[in-house]
Short mmCIF file of C-alpha atoms and ligand atoms in Angstrom, two decimals:
data_model
loop_
_atom_site.label_atom_id
_atom_site.label_comp_id
_atom_site.label_asym_id
_atom_site.label_seq_id
_atom_site.Cartn_x
_atom_site.Cartn_y
_atom_site.Cartn_z
CA MET A 1 -1.68 10.54 77.68
CA SER A 2 -4.70 8.31 77.25
CA HIS A 3 -8.16 9.74 77.90
CA THR A 4 -11.65 8.47 77.58
CA CYS A 5 -14.84 10.40 77.21
CA ARG A 6 -17.87 9.30 79.22
CA ILE A 7 -21.29 9.99 77.79
CA GLU A 8 -24.42 9.60 79.93
CA LEU A 9 -27.47 8.58 77.91
CA ASP A 10 -30.79 7.39 79.31
CA GLY A 11 -29.18 6.66 82.65
CA GLN A 12 -26.36 4.58 81.21
CA SER A 13 -22.78 5.65 80.80
CA HIS A 14 -20.64 4.81 77.80
CA ASP A 15 -16.88 5.34 77.45
CA PHE A 16 -15.35 6.38 74.16
CA PRO A 17 -11.64 6.64 73.42
CA VAL A 18 -10.00 10.02 72.92
CA VAL A 19 -7.58 10.10 70.01
CA GLU A 20 -4.58 12.41 70.06
CA GLY A 21 -3.04 13.83 66.89
CA THR A 22 0.67 14.49 66.39
CA GLU A 23 0.10 18.18 67.22
CA ASN A 24 -1.81 17.22 70.39
CA GLU A 25 -5.24 17.86 68.95
CA LEU A 26 -7.83 15.79 70.76
CA ALA A 27 -10.83 14.04 69.27
CA ILE A 28 -13.51 11.79 70.74
CA ASP A 29 -13.67 8.64 68.64
CA ILE A 30 -17.41 8.04 68.36
CA SER A 31 -17.22 5.43 65.60
CA ALA A 32 -18.96 2.90 67.90
CA LEU A 33 -21.58 5.38 69.17
CA ARG A 34 -24.55 4.27 67.09
CA ASP A 35 -23.90 0.58 67.56
CA ARG A 36 -23.61 1.00 71.31
CA THR A 37 -26.29 3.59 72.02
CA GLY A 38 -28.57 3.93 68.97
CA TYR A 39 -27.73 7.65 68.86
CA ILE A 40 -25.95 9.59 66.15
CA THR A 41 -24.27 12.99 66.48
CA LEU A 42 -25.64 16.08 64.71
CA ASP A 43 -23.17 18.69 63.51
CA ASP A 44 -24.64 20.84 60.75
CA GLY A 45 -21.79 22.19 58.62
CA TYR A 46 -19.31 19.75 60.26
CA GLY A 47 -17.69 22.47 62.38
CA ASN A 48 -16.89 19.94 65.13
CA THR A 49 -16.48 16.79 63.13
CA GLY A 50 -13.20 15.21 62.08
CA SER A 51 -14.11 13.25 58.96
CA CYS A 52 -10.77 11.45 58.67
CA LYS A 53 -7.23 11.09 59.95
CA SER A 54 -4.81 12.76 57.56
CA SER A 55 -1.05 13.41 57.46
CA ILE A 56 -1.01 16.05 54.73
CA THR A 57 -1.73 19.50 56.13
CA TYR A 58 -1.78 20.96 59.60
CA ILE A 59 -3.72 24.11 60.43
CA ASP A 60 -3.99 25.89 63.76
CA GLY A 61 -6.67 28.49 63.10
CA ASP A 62 -6.20 30.31 66.41
CA GLN A 63 -2.49 30.83 65.92
CA GLY A 64 -2.58 31.31 62.15
CA ILE A 65 -0.42 28.24 61.41
CA LEU A 66 -0.43 26.37 58.11
CA ARG A 67 2.05 23.59 57.34
CA TYR A 68 2.26 21.15 54.45
CA ARG A 69 3.73 17.82 55.63
CA GLY A 70 5.12 19.66 58.66
CA ILE A 71 6.86 22.46 56.73
CA PRO A 72 5.59 25.98 57.55
CA ILE A 73 3.91 27.73 54.61
CA GLU A 74 6.17 30.75 55.15
CA GLN A 75 9.28 28.63 54.40
CA LEU A 76 7.72 27.10 51.30
CA ALA A 77 6.63 30.54 50.10
CA GLU A 78 10.16 31.82 50.59
CA SER A 79 12.16 28.96 49.11
CA SER A 80 10.09 26.42 47.18
CA SER A 81 8.46 26.22 43.76
CA PHE A 82 4.93 25.05 42.98
CA VAL A 83 6.23 21.85 41.35
CA GLU A 84 8.37 20.95 44.36
CA THR A 85 5.53 21.81 46.77
CA ALA A 86 3.14 19.66 44.74
CA TRP A 87 5.48 16.66 45.09
CA LEU A 88 5.88 17.34 48.81
CA VAL A 89 2.11 17.52 49.35
CA ILE A 90 1.45 14.29 47.44
CA TRP A 91 4.40 12.14 48.58
CA GLY A 92 4.89 13.48 52.09
CA ARG A 93 8.51 14.71 51.88
CA LEU A 94 10.64 17.04 49.80
CA PRO A 95 11.79 15.35 46.58
CA THR A 96 15.46 14.46 46.07
CA PRO A 97 17.06 16.33 43.13
CA GLU A 98 16.52 13.20 40.95
CA GLU A 99 12.87 12.90 41.96
CA HIS A 100 12.36 16.59 41.30
CA ASP A 101 13.92 16.35 37.81
CA ARG A 102 11.94 13.23 36.97
CA PHE A 103 8.67 14.86 38.04
CA SER A 104 9.46 18.09 36.17
CA THR A 105 10.24 16.10 33.03
CA ARG A 106 6.95 14.23 33.39
CA LEU A 107 5.09 17.53 33.74
CA THR A 108 6.76 18.86 30.58
CA ARG A 109 6.12 15.67 28.59
CA ASN A 110 2.46 15.68 29.55
CA GLN A 111 1.60 19.31 29.03
CA MET A 112 -0.03 18.78 25.66
CA ILE A 113 -3.59 17.56 25.55
CA HIS A 114 -4.69 14.88 23.09
CA GLU A 115 -5.67 16.51 19.79
CA SER A 116 -9.10 14.83 19.96
CA LEU A 117 -9.56 16.24 23.45
CA ARG A 118 -8.71 19.68 22.05
CA ASN A 119 -11.72 19.25 19.76
CA HIS A 120 -14.00 19.03 22.80
CA PHE A 121 -13.48 22.76 23.27
CA GLU A 122 -15.40 23.36 20.03
CA GLY A 123 -18.50 21.91 21.70
CA PHE A 124 -18.73 24.63 24.34
CA PRO A 125 -20.45 27.96 23.60
CA PRO A 126 -18.03 30.92 23.66
CA ASN A 127 -19.45 32.26 26.90
CA ALA A 128 -19.23 28.92 28.74
CA HIS A 129 -17.90 29.31 32.27
CA PRO A 130 -14.28 28.08 32.46
CA MET A 131 -15.07 26.13 35.68
CA ALA A 132 -17.71 24.13 33.77
CA ILE A 133 -15.17 23.51 31.00
CA LEU A 134 -12.43 22.56 33.48
CA SER A 135 -14.56 20.07 35.34
CA ALA A 136 -15.91 18.52 32.10
CA MET A 137 -12.46 18.32 30.54
CA ILE A 138 -10.82 16.72 33.59
CA ASN A 139 -13.50 14.05 33.48
CA ALA A 140 -13.09 13.69 29.70
CA MET A 141 -9.31 13.27 30.13
CA SER A 142 -9.94 9.90 31.76
CA CYS A 143 -11.32 8.61 28.43
CA TYR A 144 -7.92 9.26 26.85
CA GLU A 145 -5.88 7.76 29.67
CA PRO A 146 -7.34 4.28 30.28
CA GLY A 147 -4.00 3.13 31.76
CA MET A 148 -4.44 5.62 34.59
CA MET A 149 -7.82 4.31 35.74
CA GLU A 150 -6.43 1.57 37.97
CA ILE A 151 -3.40 2.82 39.88
CA GLU A 152 -1.48 -0.05 41.38
CA ASP A 153 2.06 1.25 41.76
CA GLU A 154 3.92 4.45 42.59
CA THR A 155 5.18 4.97 39.02
CA THR A 156 1.66 4.97 37.59
CA LEU A 157 0.54 7.25 40.39
CA GLU A 158 3.33 9.71 39.63
CA GLN A 159 2.47 9.58 35.93
CA ALA A 160 -1.22 10.17 36.60
CA ALA A 161 -0.48 13.03 39.01
CA ALA A 162 1.96 14.66 36.54
CA ARG A 163 -0.59 14.38 33.73
CA LEU A 164 -3.34 15.90 35.78
CA ILE A 165 -1.26 18.77 37.23
CA SER A 166 0.26 19.56 33.85
CA LYS A 167 -2.83 19.27 31.68
CA VAL A 168 -5.06 21.22 34.06
CA ARG A 169 -2.86 24.23 33.28
CA THR A 170 -3.19 23.66 29.51
CA ILE A 171 -6.97 23.18 29.75
CA ALA A 172 -7.33 26.30 31.91
CA ALA A 173 -5.47 28.50 29.44
CA ALA A 174 -7.26 26.91 26.46
CA SER A 175 -10.68 27.60 27.99
CA TYR A 176 -9.73 31.28 28.23
CA LYS A 177 -8.46 31.39 24.63
CA MET A 178 -11.72 29.82 23.45
CA SER A 179 -13.77 32.40 25.36
CA VAL A 180 -11.94 35.30 23.68
CA GLY A 181 -11.91 33.66 20.25
CA GLN A 182 -8.11 33.42 19.99
CA PRO A 183 -6.16 30.41 18.71
CA LEU A 184 -5.08 27.98 21.43
CA MET A 185 -1.37 28.31 22.22
CA TYR A 186 0.77 25.20 22.58
CA PRO A 187 2.86 24.98 25.77
CA ARG A 188 6.64 25.44 25.60
CA ALA A 189 9.11 22.89 26.92
CA ASP A 190 11.61 25.54 28.05
CA TYR A 191 9.21 27.38 30.35
CA LYS A 192 8.58 26.61 34.01
CA TYR A 193 5.08 25.81 35.31
CA ALA A 194 3.78 29.32 36.11
CA GLN A 195 5.51 30.99 33.18
CA ASN A 196 4.12 28.39 30.78
CA PHE A 197 0.60 29.08 31.99
CA LEU A 198 1.04 32.82 31.46
CA HIS A 199 2.44 32.10 27.99
CA MET A 200 -0.56 29.94 27.03
CA MET A 201 -2.93 32.59 28.42
CA PHE A 202 -1.44 35.73 26.97
CA SER A 203 0.84 34.90 24.01
CA ILE A 204 -0.62 35.13 20.54
CA PRO A 205 0.83 33.35 17.51
CA TYR A 206 2.77 36.40 16.30
CA LYS A 207 3.73 37.81 19.71
CA ASP A 208 5.14 36.07 22.77
CA TYR A 209 4.03 37.30 26.18
CA GLU A 210 7.02 37.80 28.50
CA PRO A 211 5.96 38.03 32.15
CA THR A 212 8.14 40.09 34.47
CA PRO A 213 9.93 38.03 37.15
CA GLU A 214 7.64 39.61 39.80
CA VAL A 215 4.52 38.43 37.98
CA ALA A 216 5.87 34.87 37.47
CA ARG A 217 6.98 34.82 41.12
CA ALA A 218 3.58 36.05 42.36
CA LEU A 219 1.78 33.36 40.35
CA ASN A 220 4.14 30.68 41.67
CA LEU A 221 3.42 31.93 45.19
CA PHE A 222 -0.33 31.99 44.57
CA LEU A 223 -0.18 28.34 43.46
CA ILE A 224 1.96 27.25 46.44
CA LEU A 225 -0.41 28.96 48.90
CA HIS A 226 -3.41 27.19 47.38
CA ALA A 227 -1.83 23.71 47.12
CA ASP A 228 -3.74 22.26 50.08
CA HIS A 229 -5.90 23.33 52.97
CA GLU A 230 -7.00 20.14 54.71
CA GLN A 231 -10.71 19.25 54.87
CA ASN A 232 -12.30 22.22 53.10
CA CYS A 233 -15.45 21.77 51.01
CA SER A 234 -13.77 20.73 47.72
CA THR A 235 -11.18 18.46 49.32
CA SER A 236 -13.84 16.73 51.40
CA THR A 237 -15.80 16.32 48.17
CA VAL A 238 -12.77 14.72 46.49
CA ARG A 239 -12.39 12.34 49.45
CA MET A 240 -16.10 11.56 49.42
CA VAL A 241 -16.00 10.64 45.72
CA ALA A 242 -12.66 8.81 46.11
CA SER A 243 -14.11 6.75 48.96
CA SER A 244 -16.47 5.09 46.49
CA GLY A 245 -13.42 3.83 44.58
CA ALA A 246 -13.76 6.46 41.83
CA ASN A 247 -10.63 7.26 39.82
CA MET A 248 -8.39 10.29 40.37
CA TYR A 249 -9.82 12.25 37.44
CA ALA A 250 -13.48 11.77 38.43
CA SER A 251 -12.69 12.67 42.04
CA CYS A 252 -10.80 15.85 41.09
CA ALA A 253 -13.51 16.88 38.58
CA ALA A 254 -15.96 16.75 41.51
CA GLY A 255 -13.54 18.90 43.50
CA VAL A 256 -13.68 21.55 40.77
CA CYS A 257 -17.49 21.66 41.02
CA ALA A 258 -17.37 22.07 44.80
CA LEU A 259 -14.77 24.82 44.51
CA TRP A 260 -16.94 26.82 42.12
CA GLY A 261 -19.27 28.20 44.83
CA PRO A 262 -18.84 31.80 46.04
CA LEU A 263 -18.36 30.77 49.68
CA HIS A 264 -15.36 28.68 48.71
CA GLY A 265 -13.15 29.14 45.62
CA GLY A 266 -15.51 31.66 44.10
CA ALA A 267 -14.79 34.14 46.90
CA ASN A 268 -11.90 35.83 45.05
CA VAL A 269 -14.35 36.63 42.22
CA ALA A 270 -16.89 37.90 44.72
CA VAL A 271 -14.22 40.23 46.16
CA ILE A 272 -13.71 41.98 42.81
CA GLU A 273 -17.47 42.07 42.14
CA MET A 274 -17.98 43.71 45.52
CA LEU A 275 -15.26 46.30 44.84
CA GLU A 276 -16.77 46.99 41.41
CA PHE A 277 -20.22 47.36 42.99
CA ILE A 278 -18.89 49.90 45.51
CA ARG A 279 -17.15 51.84 42.72
CA GLN A 280 -20.18 51.90 40.43
CA SER A 281 -22.65 52.74 43.17
CA GLY A 282 -20.60 55.81 44.09
CA MET A 283 -21.11 54.92 47.75
CA ASN A 284 -18.14 55.38 50.06
CA VAL A 285 -16.48 52.47 51.83
CA ALA A 286 -17.79 53.37 55.29
CA GLU A 287 -21.34 53.41 53.92
CA TYR A 288 -20.90 49.95 52.38
CA VAL A 289 -19.47 48.59 55.62
CA SER A 290 -22.44 49.89 57.59
CA ARG A 291 -24.77 48.14 55.15
CA VAL A 292 -22.90 44.89 55.77
CA LYS A 293 -23.22 45.35 59.53
CA ALA A 294 -26.91 46.28 59.50
CA LYS A 295 -29.12 43.91 61.47
CA ASP A 296 -30.64 41.19 59.22
CA SER A 297 -28.28 42.18 56.39
CA LYS A 298 -27.51 39.32 54.06
CA LEU A 299 -24.50 41.22 52.72
CA ARG A 300 -21.03 39.99 53.67
CA LEU A 301 -17.68 41.60 53.25
CA MET A 302 -16.27 39.20 50.68
CA GLY A 303 -12.68 38.16 51.32
CA PHE A 304 -13.13 38.52 55.09
CA GLY A 305 -13.57 35.81 57.70
CA HIS A 306 -12.69 32.16 57.71
CA ARG A 307 -14.23 29.05 59.23
CA VAL A 308 -10.88 27.97 60.68
CA TYR A 309 -8.59 31.02 60.94
CA LYS A 310 -9.91 33.18 63.75
CA ASN A 311 -6.77 35.24 64.21
CA PHE A 312 -5.24 35.76 60.80
CA ASP A 313 -4.89 33.74 57.64
CA PRO A 314 -1.12 33.11 57.16
CA ARG A 315 -1.64 32.85 53.40
CA ALA A 316 -3.22 36.31 53.37
CA LYS A 317 -0.18 37.76 55.15
CA ILE A 318 2.21 36.29 52.55
CA LEU A 319 0.04 37.28 49.60
CA LYS A 320 -0.47 40.82 50.90
CA GLU A 321 3.30 41.33 50.95
CA ALA A 322 3.65 39.83 47.47
CA SER A 323 0.79 41.93 46.10
CA ASP A 324 2.28 45.13 47.56
CA LYS A 325 5.64 44.30 45.91
CA MET A 326 4.14 43.30 42.60
CA LEU A 327 1.89 46.35 42.39
CA ALA A 328 4.73 48.72 43.32
CA GLY A 329 6.78 47.26 40.43
CA MET A 330 3.88 47.46 37.97
CA LYS A 331 2.79 51.00 38.82
CA VAL A 332 -0.85 49.92 38.44
CA ASN A 333 -3.44 52.66 38.57
CA ASP A 334 -6.67 50.87 39.47
CA PRO A 335 -9.53 52.52 41.40
CA LEU A 336 -10.63 49.09 42.70
CA LEU A 337 -7.29 48.69 44.44
CA ASP A 338 -7.79 51.98 46.23
CA ILE A 339 -11.22 50.82 47.40
CA ALA A 340 -9.69 47.50 48.52
CA ARG A 341 -7.03 49.27 50.60
CA GLU A 342 -9.63 51.52 52.23
CA LEU A 343 -11.92 48.58 52.95
CA GLU A 344 -9.08 46.66 54.57
CA GLU A 345 -8.26 49.65 56.80
CA VAL A 346 -11.86 50.34 57.80
CA ALA A 347 -12.68 46.70 58.56
CA LEU A 348 -9.52 46.09 60.57
CA ARG A 349 -10.48 48.94 62.90
CA ASP A 350 -14.22 48.29 63.11
CA PRO A 351 -15.35 46.52 66.35
CA TYR A 352 -17.95 44.46 64.39
CA PHE A 353 -15.16 42.72 62.45
CA VAL A 354 -12.62 42.73 65.30
CA GLU A 355 -15.07 41.12 67.77
CA ARG A 356 -16.08 38.44 65.27
CA LYS A 357 -12.43 37.85 64.33
CA LEU A 358 -13.07 38.65 60.69
CA TYR A 359 -9.75 39.39 58.98
CA PRO A 360 -8.92 39.57 55.29
CA ASN A 361 -8.47 36.03 54.00
CA VAL A 362 -6.37 34.68 51.14
CA ASP A 363 -9.11 35.45 48.61
CA PHE A 364 -9.05 39.14 49.37
CA TYR A 365 -5.44 39.49 48.21
CA SER A 366 -5.53 36.81 45.54
CA GLY A 367 -8.40 38.68 43.86
CA ILE A 368 -6.23 41.80 43.81
CA ILE A 369 -3.12 39.98 42.51
CA LEU A 370 -4.95 38.11 39.76
CA ARG A 371 -6.67 41.26 38.55
CA ALA A 372 -3.34 43.11 38.39
CA MET A 373 -1.88 40.21 36.34
CA GLY A 374 -4.63 40.70 33.78
CA ILE A 375 -6.39 37.40 34.59
CA PRO A 376 -10.07 37.82 33.68
CA LEU A 377 -12.57 37.56 36.50
CA ASN A 378 -14.20 34.34 35.33
CA MET A 379 -10.79 32.62 35.43
CA PHE A 380 -10.06 33.39 39.09
CA THR A 381 -11.60 30.21 40.48
CA VAL A 382 -9.88 28.19 37.76
CA MET A 383 -6.56 29.57 39.05
CA PHE A 384 -7.49 28.41 42.55
CA ALA A 385 -8.31 24.96 41.14
CA MET A 386 -4.93 24.78 39.36
CA GLY A 387 -3.22 25.42 42.66
CA ARG A 388 -5.40 22.98 44.62
CA VAL A 389 -4.97 19.96 42.33
CA PRO A 390 -1.91 18.61 44.27
CA GLY A 391 -3.92 18.73 47.51
CA TRP A 392 -6.82 16.89 45.91
CA ILE A 393 -4.46 14.24 44.53
CA ALA A 394 -2.78 13.84 47.94
CA ASN A 395 -6.16 13.36 49.61
CA TRP A 396 -7.28 10.96 46.88
CA LYS A 397 -4.02 9.02 47.42
CA GLU A 398 -4.57 8.85 51.19
CA ILE A 399 -7.93 7.14 50.64
CA HIS A 400 -6.60 4.97 47.81
CA ASP A 401 -3.60 3.76 49.86
CA ASP A 402 -5.54 3.03 53.04
CA PRO A 403 -6.49 -0.65 53.19
CA LYS A 404 -9.06 0.17 55.90
CA SER A 405 -10.73 2.96 53.93
CA ARG A 406 -14.56 2.72 53.92
CA ILE A 407 -17.07 4.46 51.71
CA TYR A 408 -18.03 7.86 53.19
CA ARG A 409 -21.64 7.67 54.22
CA PRO A 410 -22.88 10.20 56.79
CA ARG A 411 -26.17 9.78 58.63
CA GLN A 412 -28.92 12.38 58.84
CA MET A 413 -31.61 13.53 61.24
CA TYR A 414 -34.89 13.02 59.38
CA MET A 415 -37.25 15.97 60.00
CA GLY A 416 -39.85 15.31 57.28
CA ASN A 417 -43.39 13.90 57.28
CA THR A 418 -44.13 10.85 59.30
CA ILE A 419 -45.88 8.03 57.44
CA GLN A 420 -48.51 9.24 54.91
CA ASP A 421 -50.87 7.35 52.61
CA TYR A 422 -50.48 7.72 48.86
CA VAL A 423 -53.39 9.78 47.45
CA PRO A 424 -54.55 8.82 43.92
CA ARG A 425 -54.07 11.65 41.38
CA ASP A 426 -57.85 12.28 40.82
CA LEU A 427 -58.45 12.72 44.56
CA ARG A 428 -55.76 15.41 45.12
N1 CMC B 1 -18.81 39.82 56.44
C1 CMC B 1 -19.66 40.20 57.44
N2 CMC B 1 -20.00 39.43 58.47
C2 CMC B 1 -19.49 38.20 58.51
C3 CMC B 1 -18.60 37.72 57.52
C4 CMC B 1 -18.26 38.60 56.47
N3 CMC B 1 -17.43 38.20 55.50
N4 CMC B 1 -18.23 36.46 57.81
C5 CMC B 1 -18.87 36.15 58.96
N5 CMC B 1 -19.62 37.20 59.38
C6 CMC B 1 -20.40 37.28 60.61
C7 CMC B 1 -21.68 36.47 60.52
O1 CMC B 1 -22.73 37.26 60.01
C8 CMC B 1 -21.86 36.05 61.95
O2 CMC B 1 -22.33 37.17 62.66
P1 CMC B 1 -23.38 36.96 63.89
O3 CMC B 1 -22.60 36.22 64.92
O4 CMC B 1 -23.76 38.34 64.28
O5 CMC B 1 -24.52 36.16 63.33
C9 CMC B 1 -20.45 35.79 62.45
O6 CMC B 1 -19.62 36.65 61.65
C10 CMC B 1 -20.00 34.33 62.30
O7 CMC B 1 -20.19 33.94 60.95
P2 CMC B 1 -20.40 32.45 60.43
O8 CMC B 1 -21.26 32.46 59.21
O9 CMC B 1 -20.80 31.57 61.58
O10 CMC B 1 -18.94 32.05 60.03
P3 CMC B 1 -18.56 30.76 59.21
O11 CMC B 1 -17.39 30.17 59.88
O12 CMC B 1 -19.73 29.85 59.01
O13 CMC B 1 -18.21 31.35 57.78
C11 CMC B 1 -17.08 32.11 55.88
C12 CMC B 1 -16.95 31.42 57.24
C13 CMC B 1 -15.71 32.15 55.22
C14 CMC B 1 -18.04 31.31 54.96
C15 CMC B 1 -17.63 33.56 56.11
O14 CMC B 1 -16.75 34.29 56.93
C16 CMC B 1 -17.90 34.30 54.81
O15 CMC B 1 -18.98 34.15 54.24
N6 CMC B 1 -16.90 35.09 54.31
C17 CMC B 1 -17.05 35.75 53.04
C18 CMC B 1 -16.76 34.78 51.92
C19 CMC B 1 -15.28 34.45 51.81
O16 CMC B 1 -14.44 35.34 51.82
N7 CMC B 1 -14.99 33.14 51.65
C20 CMC B 1 -13.63 32.65 51.47
C21 CMC B 1 -13.15 31.84 52.60
S1 CMC B 1 -11.39 31.53 52.51
C22 CMC B 1 -11.18 30.46 51.21
C23 CMC B 1 -11.10 29.03 51.60
O17 CMC B 1 -10.23 28.67 52.43
O18 CMC B 1 -11.92 28.26 51.06
#
């Protein structure tokens, strides 16, 4: 079906094409708007703006649908591994057994970081935030991998992607070890991705940490569920940086910075901080919820609501089930979990949240899962970043591979002073 959109401006009408996506989403292509009319569009927060065409991830926020390359997230959560999902997200289809083995081998071969790069850790103070370390180290990695700066073929791309995905895990665990003053653990070649991370986090030289299968499975699931989420703040940042021609490492380091904020990747931290605040204040859950709802309140129920999912977040549904299973197996006794359960119940019944379609999102349950695994609070967003790297690489690749790609350069509505004369310093 071909549509056009007619816009009336200053007594003249202008037709713009309507573009249809493969899932029948419709968009007005206004790329010629300014040239033809002199007008721009204004969409603070980009809630109505498609910044690109992409074939990676499909989300239907009203129906709670999330698919990577067409495959429903529920099926990937049930049957796939993080490594396989990463390949799918980046290359657009499930890998053949040979491709899977080759990629896994590349991940294993590249899990060590250059010894000189290891020395960079010494430069950070012990209380440095691991997100600052992660972003700095991803950028620094590029200095040790000059061959990966210009990617001209698929083999180099696969090598660069494997290095980044593998080393991010090593850097993440090392930044934790530094912060607690323990020796950095080398990765093991016989461990799978999630298990290796847990080993580097929690093993000590004289004692190996053995995660239970439920814990390794829950971490694998956490990483799969975070692998991509179309044009969120960090991914759009990666695309923005990539559009200037910047390399994969620089673009992903920028993604880490964007993810750090509490309204994005930092929300799982904010969930635990909120639960801790409720516990310490001695206030009951209903009281806290009424504070959130109070007129002019700046408080938000962290881990609730989503810009896109207005029905339910399919990742939250999967992670809730996994967290219930994992916690039942671990027999955890944590007062924050009791508060979390009560909060979930109260909010799901409260008309304020129901009317605004504010449901628990993925960060609500991921905060709970990560805490139960023993991951320290300041590492939560790093875990999110580890999961999201494949999505960032896939989006970087989409820009890199597109011969028509242009530098991202939005316009603005200037609302500042009109022309002013410069006033010499002694006359001010
Ligand atoms: N608690 C209380 N009220 C809320 C919340 C919340 N968590 N979220 C939205 N509202 C209210 C908001 O005050 C507004 O009410 P009113 O219409 O009376 O002014 C209404 O709901 C619409 O809110 P909005 O700010 O227009 O919604 P948004 O789409 O701009 O924000 C959000 C989405 C995720 C930033 C927001 O829901 C929020 O701040 N949630 C808490 C932080 C959080 O959990 N973030 C993680 C998001 S999921 C991870 C990811 O995919 O990146």
